[in-house]
CSV table of C-alpha atoms in Angstrom, one decimal:
chain,number,residue,atom,x,y,z
A,1,MET,CA,-137.9,13.2,9.6
A,2,LYS,CA,-140.4,11.2,7.5
A,3,LYS,CA,-143.9,11.2,8.6
A,4,ARG,CA,-145.3,7.9,9.9
A,5,ASN,CA,-148.6,7.6,8.2
A,6,TYR,CA,-151.6,5.6,9.3
A,7,ASN,CA,-151.1,2.7,6.9
A,8,MET,CA,-147.5,2.2,8.1
A,9,ILE,CA,-148.6,2.1,11.8
A,10,VAL,CA,-151.4,-0.4,11.1
A,11,PHE,CA,-149.1,-2.6,9.1
A,12,CYS,CA,-146.4,-2.7,11.7
A,13,LEU,CA,-148.8,-3.4,14.6
A,14,SER,CA,-150.4,-6.2,12.5
A,15,ALA,CA,-147.0,-7.6,11.7
A,16,ILE,CA,-146.2,-7.7,15.4
A,17,PHE,CA,-149.5,-9.4,16.2
A,18,ILE,CA,-149.2,-12.0,13.3
A,19,VAL,CA,-145.6,-12.7,13.7
A,20,GLY,CA,-145.0,-12.4,17.4
A,21,GLY,CA,-147.4,-15.1,18.5
A,22,TRP,CA,-146.0,-18.0,16.5
A,23,ILE,CA,-142.2,-17.7,16.1
A,24,SER,CA,-139.1,-18.8,18.1
A,25,LYS,CA,-137.0,-16.4,20.1
A,26,PRO,CA,-134.1,-16.3,17.6
A,27,LEU,CA,-136.4,-15.6,14.7
A,28,LEU,CA,-138.3,-13.1,16.8
A,29,SER,CA,-135.1,-11.3,17.5
A,30,ASP,CA,-134.2,-11.1,13.8
A,31,ILE,CA,-137.6,-9.8,12.9
A,32,GLY,CA,-137.5,-7.4,15.8
A,33,ASN,CA,-134.3,-5.9,14.5
A,34,ALA,CA,-135.8,-5.7,11.0
A,35,MET,CA,-138.8,-3.8,12.4
A,36,LEU,CA,-136.6,-1.5,14.4
A,37,ASN,CA,-134.7,-0.6,11.2
A,38,PHE,CA,-138.1,-0.1,9.5
A,39,PHE,CA,-139.3,2.4,12.1
A,40,LYS,CA,-136.0,4.3,11.7
A,41,THR,CA,-136.0,4.4,7.9
A,42,LEU,CA,-139.6,3.6,6.8
A,43,GLU,CA,-138.1,1.7,3.9
A,44,ILE,CA,-140.5,-1.1,3.2
A,45,GLY,CA,-138.3,-2.8,0.6
A,46,ALA,CA,-135.4,-3.2,3.0
A,47,PHE,CA,-137.8,-4.4,5.7
A,48,ILE,CA,-139.2,-7.1,3.4
A,49,ASP,CA,-135.7,-8.1,2.4
A,50,ASP,CA,-134.7,-8.4,6.1
A,51,ILE,CA,-137.8,-10.5,6.8
A,52,GLU,CA,-137.2,-12.8,3.9
A,53,ILE,CA,-133.6,-13.5,5.0
A,54,ALA,CA,-134.8,-14.2,8.5
A,55,SER,CA,-137.6,-16.5,7.4
A,56,LYS,CA,-135.8,-18.4,4.7
A,57,ASN,CA,-136.0,-22.2,5.1
A,58,LEU,CA,-138.6,-21.8,8.0
A,59,SER,CA,-142.1,-23.0,8.1
A,60,TYR,CA,-143.2,-19.5,9.1
A,61,LYS,CA,-142.3,-18.1,5.7
A,62,ASN,CA,-145.9,-18.5,4.3
A,63,MET,CA,-147.3,-16.7,7.3
A,64,LEU,CA,-144.9,-13.9,6.7
A,65,ILE,CA,-145.8,-13.7,3.0
A,66,ASN,CA,-149.4,-13.1,4.2
A,67,THR,CA,-148.1,-10.3,6.3
A,68,TYR,CA,-146.5,-8.7,3.3
A,69,SER,CA,-149.7,-9.1,1.3
A,70,PHE,CA,-151.6,-7.3,4.1
A,71,TYR,CA,-149.2,-4.4,3.8
A,72,TYR,CA,-149.7,-4.3,0.0
A,73,ARG,CA,-153.5,-4.2,0.5
A,74,ILE,CA,-153.6,-1.4,2.9
A,75,THR,CA,-151.2,0.7,0.9
A,76,GLY,CA,-153.0,0.0,-2.4
A,77,THR,CA,-150.0,-1.6,-4.0
A,78,LYS,CA,-150.9,-3.3,-7.3
A,79,VAL,CA,-147.5,-4.2,-8.8
A,80,VAL,CA,-144.9,-6.4,-7.0
A,81,LYS,CA,-141.6,-7.7,-8.5
A,82,LYS,CA,-140.4,-10.9,-7.0
A,83,ASP,CA,-138.0,-13.6,-8.3
A,84,GLN,CA,-137.4,-11.6,-11.5
A,85,THR,CA,-141.1,-11.7,-12.3
A,86,THR,CA,-143.5,-8.8,-12.1
A,87,PHE,CA,-146.9,-9.6,-10.6
A,88,VAL,CA,-149.9,-7.4,-10.9
A,89,ARG,CA,-153.4,-7.0,-9.3
A,90,MET,CA,-155.6,-6.1,-12.2
A,91,ASP,CA,-158.4,-3.5,-12.0
A,92,ASN,CA,-160.9,-6.4,-11.4
A,93,ASP,CA,-158.6,-7.6,-8.6
A,94,TYR,CA,-157.5,-10.8,-10.5
A,95,LEU,CA,-153.8,-11.6,-10.3
A,96,ALA,CA,-151.5,-11.9,-13.3
A,97,PHE,CA,-147.9,-11.6,-14.3
A,98,TYR,CA,-146.2,-9.7,-17.0
A,99,ASP,CA,-144.5,-11.2,-20.1
A,100,GLU,CA,-141.5,-9.9,-21.9
A,101,LYS,CA,-142.0,-8.8,-25.5
A,102,LEU,CA,-140.3,-11.4,-27.7
A,103,THR,CA,-137.8,-10.6,-30.4
A,104,ASP,CA,-137.9,-11.4,-34.1
A,105,ALA,CA,-135.2,-14.0,-33.5
A,106,ASP,CA,-137.4,-15.7,-30.8
A,107,PHE,CA,-140.3,-15.9,-33.2
A,108,GLU,CA,-138.1,-17.3,-36.0
A,109,GLN,CA,-136.7,-20.0,-33.7
A,110,MET,CA,-140.2,-21.0,-32.5
A,111,ILE,CA,-141.7,-21.1,-36.0
A,112,ASN,CA,-138.8,-23.2,-37.3
A,113,SER,CA,-139.2,-25.7,-34.6
A,114,THR,CA,-142.9,-25.9,-35.2
A,115,LEU,CA,-142.4,-26.4,-38.9
A,116,LYS,CA,-140.2,-29.4,-38.1
A,117,ILE,CA,-143.2,-30.9,-36.3
A,118,LYS,CA,-145.3,-30.1,-39.4
A,119,ASN,CA,-142.7,-31.8,-41.6
A,120,VAL,CA,-143.0,-35.0,-39.6
A,121,THR,CA,-146.8,-35.0,-39.7
A,122,ASP,CA,-146.8,-34.1,-43.4
A,123,ASN,CA,-144.6,-37.1,-44.1
A,124,GLN,CA,-147.0,-39.3,-42.2
A,125,GLN,CA,-150.0,-37.6,-43.9
A,126,ILE,CA,-151.7,-36.8,-40.6
A,127,PRO,CA,-153.2,-33.6,-39.3
A,128,PHE,CA,-151.2,-31.1,-37.2
A,129,VAL,CA,-153.0,-28.4,-35.3
A,130,TYR,CA,-151.5,-25.7,-33.0
A,131,VAL,CA,-153.9,-24.6,-30.3
A,132,MET,CA,-153.3,-21.2,-28.9
A,133,ALA,CA,-154.5,-20.8,-25.3
A,134,PRO,CA,-154.5,-17.2,-24.1
A,135,ARG,CA,-153.6,-16.1,-20.6
A,136,LYS,CA,-155.3,-13.3,-18.7
A,137,LEU,CA,-153.3,-10.3,-19.8
A,138,TYR,CA,-154.1,-11.1,-23.5
A,139,PHE,CA,-157.3,-9.3,-22.8
A,140,GLU,CA,-155.3,-6.1,-22.2
A,141,ASN,CA,-154.6,-5.1,-25.8
A,142,ASP,CA,-151.5,-3.1,-24.9
A,143,SER,CA,-149.8,-5.9,-23.0
A,144,ASN,CA,-146.7,-7.8,-24.2
A,145,LEU,CA,-148.7,-11.0,-24.0
A,146,TYR,CA,-151.2,-9.6,-26.5
A,147,TYR,CA,-148.4,-8.6,-28.8
A,148,ASN,CA,-146.6,-12.0,-28.5
A,149,TYR,CA,-149.9,-13.9,-29.1
A,150,GLU,CA,-151.0,-11.9,-32.1
A,151,HIS,CA,-147.6,-11.8,-33.7
A,152,PHE,CA,-147.1,-15.6,-33.3
A,153,SER,CA,-150.6,-16.2,-34.7
A,154,SER,CA,-149.6,-14.2,-37.8
A,155,LYS,CA,-146.4,-16.2,-38.1
A,156,LEU,CA,-148.3,-19.5,-37.9
A,157,GLU,CA,-150.7,-18.4,-40.7
A,158,ASP,CA,-147.9,-17.1,-42.9
A,159,ASN,CA,-146.2,-20.5,-42.7
A,160,GLY,CA,-149.2,-22.5,-43.4
A,161,ILE,CA,-149.6,-24.0,-40.0
A,162,ASP,CA,-153.2,-24.7,-39.0
A,163,PHE,CA,-154.1,-23.3,-35.7
A,164,LEU,CA,-157.1,-22.9,-33.4
A,165,ASN,CA,-157.2,-19.4,-32.0
A,166,LEU,CA,-159.1,-19.8,-28.7
A,167,ALA,CA,-158.8,-16.1,-27.9
A,168,GLN,CA,-161.0,-15.3,-31.0
A,169,LYS,CA,-163.4,-18.0,-30.0
A,170,MET,CA,-163.7,-16.6,-26.5
A,171,LYS,CA,-164.4,-13.1,-27.8
A,172,LYS,CA,-167.1,-14.4,-30.2
A,173,THR,CA,-168.7,-16.4,-27.4
A,174,ASN,CA,-168.7,-13.1,-25.3
A,175,PHE,CA,-166.8,-14.7,-22.4
A,176,SER,CA,-165.5,-12.2,-19.9
A,177,MET,CA,-162.1,-12.8,-18.4
A,178,GLU,CA,-163.7,-13.6,-15.0
A,179,ASP,CA,-165.7,-16.4,-16.7
A,180,LEU,CA,-162.5,-18.2,-17.7
A,181,TYR,CA,-159.7,-17.9,-15.2
A,182,PHE,CA,-158.9,-18.4,-11.5
A,183,ILE,CA,-158.4,-15.3,-9.4
A,184,THR,CA,-155.1,-16.1,-7.8
A,185,ASP,CA,-153.7,-18.4,-10.5
A,186,HIS,CA,-152.6,-17.9,-14.1
A,187,HIS,CA,-154.5,-21.0,-15.4
A,188,TRP,CA,-157.9,-21.2,-16.7
A,189,LEU,CA,-160.8,-22.9,-14.9
A,190,PRO,CA,-161.7,-26.6,-15.4
A,191,GLU,CA,-164.9,-25.4,-17.0
A,192,THR,CA,-162.8,-23.4,-19.5
A,193,GLY,CA,-160.6,-26.5,-20.2
A,194,PHE,CA,-163.8,-28.5,-20.9
A,195,TRP,CA,-165.0,-25.8,-23.3
A,196,ALA,CA,-161.6,-25.7,-25.0
A,197,THR,CA,-161.7,-29.5,-25.4
A,198,ASN,CA,-165.1,-29.3,-27.2
A,199,GLU,CA,-163.7,-26.6,-29.5
A,200,LEU,CA,-160.8,-28.7,-30.4
A,201,CYS,CA,-162.9,-31.8,-31.0
A,202,GLU,CA,-165.2,-29.8,-33.2
A,203,LYS,CA,-162.3,-28.5,-35.3
A,204,LEU,CA,-160.8,-32.0,-35.7
A,205,THR,CA,-164.2,-33.4,-36.7
A,206,ASN,CA,-165.1,-30.6,-39.2
A,207,ASP,CA,-161.7,-30.1,-40.7
A,208,TYR,CA,-160.1,-33.6,-40.6
A,209,ASN,CA,-163.0,-36.1,-40.2
A,210,LEU,CA,-161.8,-37.4,-36.9
A,211,THR,CA,-164.5,-39.1,-34.9
A,212,PHE,CA,-165.3,-38.4,-31.2
A,213,ASP,CA,-168.1,-39.9,-29.1
A,214,SER,CA,-170.7,-37.1,-28.8
A,215,LYS,CA,-171.4,-37.7,-25.1
A,216,ILE,CA,-167.9,-36.6,-24.0
A,217,ASN,CA,-168.6,-33.0,-25.1
A,218,ASN,CA,-171.9,-32.6,-23.3
A,219,LEU,CA,-171.5,-31.1,-19.8
A,220,GLU,CA,-174.9,-32.6,-18.8
A,221,ASN,CA,-173.1,-36.0,-18.9
A,222,TYR,CA,-170.8,-35.0,-16.1
A,223,ASN,CA,-171.1,-34.4,-12.3
A,224,ILE,CA,-169.7,-31.1,-11.0
A,225,THR,CA,-168.5,-30.8,-7.4
A,226,VAL,CA,-167.3,-27.4,-6.2
A,227,TYR,CA,-164.6,-27.2,-3.6
A,228,ASN,CA,-164.9,-23.8,-2.1
A,229,GLU,CA,-162.0,-21.6,-1.2
A,230,ILE,CA,-159.3,-24.2,-1.2
A,231,PHE,CA,-156.9,-22.9,-3.9
A,232,LEU,CA,-154.3,-20.2,-3.6
A,233,GLY,CA,-152.8,-20.1,-7.1
A,234,SER,CA,-149.2,-19.8,-8.2
A,235,ILE,CA,-149.4,-16.0,-8.2
A,236,GLY,CA,-151.2,-15.9,-4.9
A,237,LYS,CA,-148.4,-18.0,-3.4
A,238,LYS,CA,-145.9,-15.4,-4.5
A,239,VAL,CA,-147.7,-12.3,-3.3
A,240,GLY,CA,-149.7,-13.6,-0.4
A,241,LYS,CA,-153.3,-14.5,0.5
A,242,TYR,CA,-154.4,-10.9,1.1
A,243,PHE,CA,-153.0,-9.2,-2.0
A,244,THR,CA,-156.4,-9.4,-3.6
A,245,PRO,CA,-159.7,-8.8,-1.7
A,246,LEU,CA,-161.4,-11.6,-3.7
A,247,GLY,CA,-159.8,-14.3,-1.4
A,248,LEU,CA,-159.0,-17.9,-2.2
A,249,ASP,CA,-160.3,-19.6,-5.4
A,250,ASP,CA,-162.9,-22.3,-5.7
A,251,ILE,CA,-162.2,-25.2,-8.0
A,252,SER,CA,-164.7,-27.5,-9.7
A,253,LEU,CA,-164.2,-31.2,-10.1
A,254,ILE,CA,-165.8,-32.4,-13.3
A,255,THR,CA,-166.2,-36.2,-13.6
A,256,PRO,CA,-168.2,-38.3,-16.1
A,257,LYS,CA,-171.6,-39.9,-15.2
A,258,PHE,CA,-171.0,-42.5,-17.9
A,259,ASP,CA,-168.8,-45.6,-17.5
A,260,THR,CA,-165.0,-45.1,-18.0
A,261,LYS,CA,-162.1,-47.6,-17.9
A,262,LEU,CA,-158.6,-46.3,-18.4
A,263,THR,CA,-155.0,-47.2,-18.0
A,264,VAL,CA,-152.7,-44.3,-17.3
A,265,SER,CA,-148.9,-44.5,-17.4
A,266,ASP,CA,-146.5,-41.8,-16.3
A,267,THR,CA,-143.6,-41.3,-13.9
A,268,LYS,CA,-145.9,-41.8,-10.9
A,269,GLY,CA,-146.6,-45.3,-12.1
A,270,THR,CA,-149.5,-47.1,-13.8
A,271,ARG,CA,-153.1,-46.5,-12.7
A,272,GLU,CA,-156.0,-48.6,-13.9
A,273,GLY,CA,-159.7,-47.9,-13.3
A,274,THR,CA,-162.2,-45.1,-13.8
A,275,PHE,CA,-161.6,-41.5,-14.9
A,276,GLN,CA,-161.6,-40.3,-11.3
A,277,ASN,CA,-159.3,-43.1,-10.1
A,278,THR,CA,-156.7,-42.6,-12.9
A,279,LEU,CA,-156.8,-39.0,-13.9
A,280,ILE,CA,-157.9,-37.1,-10.8
A,281,ASP,CA,-155.5,-36.8,-7.8
A,282,MET,CA,-158.0,-36.4,-5.0
A,283,SER,CA,-155.3,-35.9,-2.4
A,284,LEU,CA,-154.8,-32.4,-3.9
A,285,LEU,CA,-158.4,-31.4,-3.2
A,286,THR,CA,-158.3,-31.4,0.6
A,287,GLY,CA,-157.5,-27.8,1.2
A,288,ASP,CA,-155.3,-28.6,4.1
A,289,ASP,CA,-152.4,-26.2,3.3
A,290,TYR,CA,-153.0,-23.7,0.5
A,291,TYR,CA,-149.3,-22.8,0.2
A,292,SER,CA,-148.0,-26.3,-0.3
A,293,SER,CA,-150.9,-27.9,-2.3
A,294,ASN,CA,-151.9,-27.3,-5.9
A,295,PRO,CA,-155.6,-28.3,-6.5
A,296,TYR,CA,-155.3,-27.4,-10.2
A,297,ALA,CA,-152.8,-30.3,-10.6
A,298,ALA,CA,-155.4,-32.7,-9.4
A,299,TYR,CA,-156.4,-32.9,-13.1
A,300,GLY,CA,-154.2,-35.4,-14.9
A,301,TYR,CA,-152.0,-35.6,-11.8
A,302,GLY,CA,-150.0,-32.6,-12.9
A,303,ASP,CA,-147.2,-32.3,-15.4
A,304,PHE,CA,-145.1,-35.1,-16.9
A,305,GLY,CA,-142.6,-35.5,-19.7
A,306,LEU,CA,-144.7,-38.3,-21.1
A,307,GLN,CA,-148.1,-39.6,-20.0
A,308,ILE,CA,-149.9,-42.3,-22.0
A,309,ILE,CA,-153.7,-42.7,-21.5
A,310,LYS,CA,-155.4,-45.8,-22.9
A,311,ASN,CA,-159.2,-45.7,-23.1
A,312,HIS,CA,-160.5,-49.3,-23.0
A,313,LEU,CA,-164.1,-48.2,-23.7
A,314,ALA,CA,-163.3,-46.1,-26.8
A,315,SER,CA,-165.3,-46.6,-29.9
A,316,GLU,CA,-163.7,-48.5,-32.8
A,317,ASP,CA,-163.1,-45.4,-34.8
A,318,ALA,CA,-161.7,-43.3,-31.9
A,319,PRO,CA,-158.4,-41.6,-32.9
A,320,GLU,CA,-154.9,-41.9,-31.4
A,321,ILE,CA,-153.5,-38.5,-30.7
A,322,VAL,CA,-150.2,-37.0,-29.6
A,323,VAL,CA,-150.5,-33.7,-27.6
A,324,ILE,CA,-147.5,-31.5,-26.9
A,325,ARG,CA,-148.6,-29.3,-24.0
A,326,ASP,CA,-147.9,-26.9,-21.2
A,327,SER,CA,-149.8,-26.8,-17.9
A,328,TYR,CA,-153.0,-25.3,-19.4
A,329,ALA,CA,-153.7,-28.7,-20.8
A,330,CYS,CA,-154.1,-30.2,-17.4
A,331,VAL,CA,-157.8,-29.5,-17.7
A,332,VAL,CA,-158.0,-30.5,-21.4
A,333,THR,CA,-156.2,-33.8,-21.8
A,334,PRO,CA,-158.3,-35.8,-19.2
A,335,PHE,CA,-161.4,-34.9,-21.1
A,336,LEU,CA,-159.8,-35.4,-24.5
A,337,ALA,CA,-158.7,-38.9,-23.4
A,338,LEU,CA,-162.4,-39.9,-23.1
A,339,GLY,CA,-162.8,-39.5,-26.8
A,340,THR,CA,-159.6,-41.1,-28.0
A,341,ASP,CA,-158.3,-44.7,-28.2
A,342,THR,CA,-154.9,-43.6,-26.9
A,343,LEU,CA,-153.6,-40.2,-25.9
A,344,HIS,CA,-149.9,-39.5,-25.7
A,345,VAL,CA,-149.3,-36.4,-23.6
A,346,LEU,CA,-145.8,-34.8,-23.9
A,347,ASP,CA,-144.3,-31.8,-22.0
A,348,VAL,CA,-140.9,-30.5,-23.2
A,349,ARG,CA,-140.2,-29.0,-19.8
A,350,HIS,CA,-140.0,-32.6,-18.3
A,351,TRP,CA,-139.3,-34.7,-21.4
A,352,LYS,CA,-136.7,-37.4,-21.2
A,353,PRO,CA,-135.7,-39.6,-24.1
A,354,THR,CA,-137.4,-43.0,-24.2
A,355,GLU,CA,-135.7,-46.3,-25.2
A,356,SER,CA,-136.7,-45.8,-28.8
A,357,ALA,CA,-137.0,-42.0,-29.2
A,358,SER,CA,-134.4,-39.4,-28.2
A,359,THR,CA,-136.5,-36.5,-29.4
A,360,ILE,CA,-140.2,-35.6,-29.6
A,361,TYR,CA,-139.9,-35.6,-33.4
A,362,GLU,CA,-138.8,-39.2,-33.2
A,363,TYR,CA,-141.5,-40.1,-30.7
A,364,ILE,CA,-144.2,-38.8,-33.2
A,365,GLU,CA,-142.6,-40.9,-36.0
A,366,GLN,CA,-142.6,-44.0,-33.8
A,367,VAL,CA,-146.2,-43.6,-32.6
A,368,ASN,CA,-147.6,-42.6,-36.1
A,369,PRO,CA,-150.8,-41.3,-34.6
A,370,ASP,CA,-153.9,-40.0,-36.3
A,371,CYS,CA,-153.2,-36.4,-35.3
A,372,VAL,CA,-150.6,-34.2,-33.5
A,373,ILE,CA,-151.6,-31.2,-31.4
A,374,ILE,CA,-149.5,-28.5,-29.7
A,375,LEU,CA,-151.5,-26.8,-27.0
A,376,TYR,CA,-149.6,-23.9,-25.5
A,377,SER,CA,-150.4,-20.8,-23.4
A,378,LEU,CA,-146.6,-20.2,-23.1
A,379,ILE,CA,-145.1,-18.5,-26.2
A,380,GLU,CA,-141.5,-18.8,-25.1
A,381,PRO,CA,-138.5,-20.2,-27.0
A,382,TYR,CA,-137.6,-22.8,-24.4
A,383,MET,CA,-141.0,-24.5,-25.0
A,384,PHE,CA,-140.1,-25.3,-28.6
A,385,GLN,CA,-137.1,-27.5,-27.9
A,386,PHE,CA,-138.7,-30.6,-29.4
């Protein structure tokens, strides 16, 4: 007979306390049976499967995820596989997820698609810059993410594609990983997005003579309001609130002190007014329900196939730019928009053909901007279906 250790007893008693007080009798019966089986077998995997089946489609599921996370904490579990993704609590207690190592065929497909973008911009005689945004596990040199990032960087260089390697910039600036990223989410902080925007503007100015208003790149020209402990990130939502002892994330709201007047068009409609009225979804910063809300998506209102931002107070020589992006750019494009005349923000995951452009290649040809940028943290073949 297997020995019932202290951690198991504490976990089960806690589960009874957490679950028993808030659930209906039918659900309590299902969970009771699951716990009975657990005491007989001490198989935590089977117990969690039983609980997930019982809690599916119920509002109690989030509370039960917290119960699992409590178990992981008291047993020192650092790696959890869920929904075909492996999540990890790093040595510094930050949460991340593992990437698969890409194949040569994957890299060839991605480079060929990127070269087609370059061909369009070359024909229009405009700059094209690929911005590489690293995620947390890049800083573990033996990770698949590090391999994918470095290998793709080499491919870009070999094919004559100009790129901004933000990982190198971060290392030269002596940033620590904790300086840059949320604890429970895979994204970087708004402050990191602001820094990345400045790095991008500096490159476009130095290498391509594009002009940006200097005030947009000075953090002293912005107000910063910190919302404390309101954000459970995408990884935290998968593994539970207590998986890391560091708790919920804070998030900073960075808004200009200077005058702004914008028109923003996307699938949520057309918004006109200040930066905060058009590019910040304040409803996501209430902290009411950390499982259902995403405060990070307050920046730019989240992800859209196409978002067009018109800056009515832009200088006469401000550029028009197309940005092809993933969600890391949520905290870049709002700030970049303040230095452009018009910013076209495209996301292949949500892209739908317009009346005049069936592909992103055609959209670039139609707009004929002053510059095209790809800003990706995701190095995955599906992100290169332009």
